Short mmCIF file of C-alpha atoms in Angstrom, two decimals:
data_model
loop_
_atom_site.label_atom_id
_atom_site.label_comp_id
_atom_site.label_asym_id
_atom_site.label_seq_id
_atom_site.Cartn_x
_atom_site.Cartn_y
_atom_site.Cartn_z
CA UNK H 578 21.22 8.99 -5.41
CA UNK H 579 18.15 7.51 -4.62
CA UNK H 580 16.27 6.10 -7.27
CA UNK H 581 13.44 9.37 -6.74
CA UNK H 582 10.13 7.47 -7.44
CA UNK H 583 7.43 9.37 -8.62
CA UNK H 584 4.56 7.74 -8.35
CA UNK H 585 3.94 4.99 -6.39
CA UNK H 586 1.13 2.20 -6.28
CA UNK H 587 -0.19 -0.28 -4.57
CA UNK H 588 -1.06 -4.07 -5.85
CA UNK H 589 -3.96 -5.80 -3.40
CA UNK H 590 -2.85 -9.63 -4.97
CA UNK H 591 -5.53 -12.19 -4.68
CA UNK H 592 -5.58 -16.00 -3.55
CA UNK H 593 -7.39 -18.32 -5.54
CA UNK H 594 -10.96 -17.96 -5.25
CA UNK H 595 -11.11 -14.72 -3.16
CA UNK H 596 -10.92 -12.63 -5.89
CA UNK H 597 -14.25 -11.67 -6.53
CA UNK H 598 -14.85 -10.72 -3.10
CA UNK H 599 -11.92 -8.61 -2.17
CA UNK H 600 -11.83 -6.95 -5.48
CA UNK H 601 -16.08 -5.45 -5.32
CA UNK H 602 -15.23 -5.00 -1.16
CA UNK H 603 -12.09 -2.41 -2.64
CA UNK H 604 -13.94 -0.90 -5.19
CA UNK H 605 -16.90 -0.31 -2.61
CA UNK H 606 -14.70 0.88 0.15
CA UNK H 607 -13.36 3.63 -2.24
CA UNK H 608 -15.57 4.28 -4.54
CA UNK H 609 -13.76 3.32 -7.60
CA UNK H 610 -14.65 2.05 -10.95
CA UNK H 611 -13.08 -1.16 -11.60
CA UNK H 612 -11.06 -1.06 -15.50
CA UNK H 613 -11.56 -3.95 -17.74
CA UNK H 614 -8.99 -6.70 -17.69
CA UNK H 615 -5.56 -7.03 -18.85
CA UNK H 616 -3.13 -9.57 -18.61
CA UNK H 617 -2.25 -12.88 -20.73
CA UNK H 618 -4.48 -14.47 -18.29
CA UNK H 619 -7.16 -11.54 -17.84
CA UNK H 620 -5.80 -11.24 -13.70
CA UNK H 621 -4.60 -7.17 -13.64
CA UNK H 622 -6.77 -4.55 -13.12
CA UNK H 623 -7.00 -0.74 -11.32
CA UNK H 624 -9.14 0.22 -9.15
CA UNK H 625 -10.00 4.12 -10.52
CA UNK H 626 -10.77 7.03 -9.32
CA UNK H 627 -13.11 9.63 -11.02
CA UNK H 628 -10.72 12.21 -10.71
CA UNK H 629 -6.66 11.31 -10.74
CA UNK H 630 -4.32 8.59 -11.55
CA UNK H 631 -4.67 5.19 -10.75
CA UNK H 632 -2.72 3.92 -7.50
CA UNK H 633 -4.70 1.28 -6.91
CA UNK H 634 -4.79 -2.49 -8.76
CA UNK H 635 -5.89 -5.80 -8.20
CA UNK H 636 -4.24 -9.05 -9.19
CA UNK H 637 -5.55 -12.49 -9.07
CA UNK H 638 -2.81 -14.77 -8.29
CA UNK H 639 -2.39 -18.21 -9.49
CA UNK H 640 -1.20 -20.07 -6.23
CA UNK H 641 -0.62 -19.09 -2.36
CA UNK H 642 -1.84 -16.61 0.12
CA UNK H 643 -2.72 -13.30 -0.58
CA UNK H 644 -0.69 -9.92 -0.40
CA UNK H 645 -0.10 -6.57 -0.69
CA UNK H 646 2.50 -5.18 -3.04
CA UNK H 647 4.17 -2.07 -3.38
CA UNK H 648 4.96 -0.79 -7.27
CA UNK H 649 7.69 2.68 -6.99
CA UNK H 650 7.71 4.26 -10.52
CA UNK H 651 11.36 5.29 -11.17
CA UNK H 652 12.40 6.29 -14.82
CA UNK H 653 14.81 3.34 -15.06
CA UNK H 654 13.62 0.43 -13.67
CA UNK H 655 17.10 -1.64 -14.36
CA UNK H 656 19.22 0.93 -12.77
CA UNK H 657 17.00 0.84 -9.87
CA UNK H 658 16.59 -2.37 -9.38
CA UNK H 659 21.02 -2.74 -8.84
CA UNK H 660 21.04 -0.19 -6.30
CA UNK H 661 17.79 -1.83 -4.91
CA UNK H 662 20.52 -5.08 -4.59
CA UNK H 663 23.54 -2.96 -3.49
CA UNK H 664 21.24 -1.53 -0.39
CA UNK H 665 20.11 -5.27 0.67
CA UNK H 666 17.10 -6.83 -1.21
CA UNK H 667 16.81 -9.48 -3.66
CA UNK H 668 15.67 -10.14 -7.24
CA UNK H 669 13.42 -11.92 -8.13
CA UNK H 670 12.58 -11.58 -11.37
CA UNK H 671 13.41 -9.14 -14.24
CA UNK H 672 10.76 -8.91 -17.28
CA UNK H 673 11.52 -8.11 -20.62
CA UNK H 674 7.97 -6.09 -20.54
CA UNK H 675 10.05 -3.20 -18.63
CA UNK H 676 9.51 -4.12 -15.03
CA UNK H 677 11.60 -5.66 -12.09
CA UNK H 678 10.60 -7.55 -8.93
CA UNK H 679 12.29 -7.94 -5.96
CA UNK H 680 12.08 -8.79 -2.06
CA UNK H 681 13.28 -5.91 0.68
CA UNK H 682 15.58 -7.52 3.11
CA UNK H 683 12.33 -7.93 5.40
CA UNK H 684 11.20 -9.94 2.73
CA UNK H 685 8.41 -7.68 1.21
CA UNK H 686 7.46 -7.97 -2.58
CA UNK H 687 7.88 -4.93 -4.11
CA UNK H 688 7.95 -4.00 -8.26
CA UNK H 689 9.92 -0.91 -10.27
CA UNK H 690 7.43 -0.06 -13.36
CA UNK H 691 7.57 2.88 -15.07
CA UNK H 692 4.35 3.78 -15.58
CA UNK H 693 3.22 7.19 -15.60
CA UNK H 694 1.19 8.80 -12.71
CA UNK H 695 1.06 12.75 -11.53
CA UNK H 696 -2.37 13.39 -10.08
CA UNK H 697 -3.03 11.87 -6.48
CA UNK H 698 -7.01 11.19 -6.01
CA UNK H 699 -8.34 13.12 -3.61
CA UNK H 700 -10.17 11.97 -0.79
CA UNK H 701 -13.71 10.15 -1.32
CA UNK H 702 -16.84 11.68 0.11
CA UNK H 703 -19.46 9.82 1.81
CA UNK H 704 -22.78 11.37 3.91
CA UNK H 705 -20.86 12.27 6.91
CA UNK H 706 -16.91 12.05 6.21
CA UNK H 707 -14.36 11.62 3.81
CA UNK H 708 -11.67 8.90 3.93
CA UNK H 709 -8.35 7.52 1.28
CA UNK H 710 -6.49 5.23 1.28
CA UNK H 711 -3.24 6.73 1.37
CA UNK H 712 -0.36 4.75 3.47
CA UNK H 713 1.14 1.25 2.74
CA UNK H 714 2.42 -0.01 6.53
CA UNK H 715 5.04 -2.81 5.85
CA UNK H 716 4.61 -5.15 9.07
CA UNK H 717 8.30 -6.44 9.97
CA UNK H 718 9.82 -7.90 13.25
CA UNK H 719 11.58 -6.05 15.53
CA UNK H 720 14.89 -7.38 14.77
CA UNK H 721 14.19 -6.26 11.34
CA UNK H 722 12.86 -2.81 11.32
CA UNK H 723 16.25 -0.69 12.01
CA UNK H 724 17.07 -2.00 8.45
CA UNK H 725 14.01 -2.16 6.68
CA UNK H 726 13.30 1.44 7.72
CA UNK H 727 16.73 1.59 6.28
CA UNK H 728 16.56 0.42 3.17
CA UNK H 729 13.65 1.98 2.08
CA UNK H 730 14.99 5.74 3.16
CA UNK H 731 17.58 4.81 1.10
CA UNK H 732 16.14 3.64 -1.18
CA UNK H 733 13.56 6.19 -2.02
CA UNK H 734 15.07 9.15 -1.06
CA UNK H 735 12.59 9.79 1.49
CA UNK H 736 13.59 10.66 5.50
CA UNK H 737 12.25 9.44 8.41
CA UNK H 738 9.14 11.07 9.87
CA UNK H 739 8.90 11.42 13.84
CA UNK H 740 7.60 8.63 15.18
CA UNK H 741 6.55 7.26 18.75
CA UNK H 742 7.89 3.55 18.68
CA UNK H 743 6.47 1.38 16.82
CA UNK H 744 5.75 3.06 13.87
CA UNK H 745 8.40 4.32 11.84
CA UNK H 746 6.88 6.69 8.76
CA UNK H 747 8.90 7.90 5.63
CA UNK H 748 8.17 11.97 4.64
CA UNK H 749 6.74 11.62 1.11
CA UNK H 750 6.85 14.48 -1.22
CA UNK H 751 4.10 16.24 -2.04
CA UNK H 752 1.90 14.68 -4.24
CA UNK H 753 3.05 10.92 -3.64
CA UNK H 754 -0.38 8.76 -3.54
CA UNK H 755 1.21 6.92 -0.93
CA UNK H 756 3.04 6.92 2.40
CA UNK H 757 5.44 4.03 3.67
CA UNK H 758 5.74 3.06 6.86
CA UNK H 759 7.37 0.60 8.91
CA UNK H 760 5.64 -1.17 11.92
CA UNK H 761 7.55 -3.50 13.91
CA UNK H 762 5.53 -6.23 15.13
CA UNK H 763 5.66 -8.10 18.12
CA UNK H 764 6.06 -11.85 16.54
CA UNK H 765 8.56 -12.93 14.58
CA UNK H 766 7.13 -13.36 11.00
CA UNK H 767 9.27 -14.42 8.32
CA UNK H 768 8.51 -12.63 5.69
CA UNK H 769 7.65 -9.54 6.51
CA UNK H 770 4.18 -8.49 5.39
CA UNK H 771 2.38 -5.59 4.32
CA UNK H 772 -1.32 -4.17 5.19
CA UNK H 773 -3.37 -0.28 3.36
CA UNK H 774 -4.18 2.07 5.84
CA UNK H 775 -6.92 4.61 5.20
CA UNK H 776 -6.88 8.54 6.21
CA UNK H 777 -10.20 9.70 7.49
CA UNK H 778 -11.62 12.27 9.32
CA UNK H 779 -14.38 10.04 10.92
CA UNK H 780 -13.41 6.88 12.06
CA UNK H 781 -16.29 5.72 13.81
CA UNK H 782 -18.87 6.23 10.70
CA UNK H 783 -15.74 5.04 8.23
CA UNK H 784 -15.69 1.29 10.47
CA UNK H 785 -19.69 1.26 10.36
CA UNK H 786 -19.21 1.89 6.39
CA UNK H 787 -16.31 -1.02 5.42
CA UNK H 788 -18.81 -3.05 8.60
CA UNK H 789 -21.67 -2.86 6.16
CA UNK H 790 -19.55 -3.44 3.04
CA UNK H 791 -18.43 -7.43 5.19
CA UNK H 792 -15.34 -5.77 7.11
CA UNK H 793 -14.60 -7.34 10.49
CA UNK H 794 -13.21 -5.31 13.37
CA UNK H 795 -10.33 -7.06 14.95
CA UNK H 796 -9.32 -4.57 17.42
CA UNK H 797 -9.84 -0.83 18.32
CA UNK H 798 -6.70 1.38 19.16
CA UNK H 799 -6.28 4.52 20.30
CA UNK H 800 -5.73 6.25 17.16
CA UNK H 801 -6.68 3.33 15.13
CA UNK H 802 -9.17 0.22 13.72
CA UNK H 803 -7.77 -3.16 12.80
CA UNK H 804 -9.91 -5.05 10.66
CA UNK H 805 -10.35 -7.55 8.14
CA UNK H 806 -11.52 -7.79 4.95
CA UNK H 807 -13.55 -10.16 3.43
CA UNK H 808 -11.13 -12.27 2.18
CA UNK H 809 -9.28 -12.72 5.54
CA UNK H 810 -6.54 -9.60 4.66
CA UNK H 811 -5.59 -7.14 7.10
CA UNK H 812 -6.30 -3.25 6.96
CA UNK H 813 -6.86 0.06 9.35
CA UNK H 814 -8.96 2.75 9.89
CA UNK H 815 -6.57 5.65 11.09
CA UNK H 816 -7.77 9.67 12.49
CA UNK H 817 -4.98 10.53 9.75
CA UNK H 818 -6.40 13.50 7.86
CA UNK H 819 -6.75 13.05 4.44
CA UNK H 820 -5.36 15.64 2.65
CA UNK H 821 -2.19 15.58 4.92
CA UNK H 822 -1.52 12.07 6.11
CA UNK H 823 -1.33 13.31 9.89
CA UNK H 824 -2.77 13.28 13.20
CA UNK H 825 -4.23 15.81 14.32
CA UNK H 826 -2.58 18.52 17.10
#
């Protein structure tokens, strides 16, 4: 039986010295407000839409490089962790506060939590278009892509969607804020990494908006543009529909 997550959220984990710049940029990109800080050292906060539940959160790391990690919201994190380990995950930490930290077979950090979440925020409206962060892509070396896709599909219960190499999206349930997609990359990275993707209905206008906010364009492809935020983290703006998450036929 899969863990059947009822919500997904992404954590932007910022390296020491980059938290303020990173949070300011992503708050401006989304149009979301920054919640009051929480945690023993005020290291956590959320980006909150005017309507809808939280699904984007930020963390100030004590050391190491920045990253993005996934939270799967489940009814029983401990039981879900046992299944994840059976499927090939590695247990990192079981917190007395009720969450469990693991890494996937390819090394992607994720957490199993039980915090509530039900209402997906709507796309944000700008002058001429709309956009929404709606996908977490797992960047995995090609040799690990099949196993990684099977792991996430079996863990969540989300079947793979029809796709074109190197992209392997999973079919998310209706109302889920974040899609999951495995991307087979050409380099030999280990552990695997993750990045955020935005859906929008005018990629050129959305890209220009991000550049004004401090992003840099790295590459322009047929259906997506790769950028880096002011902290150097990569992400993508795609042509996918902000409501459905799918490319137009």
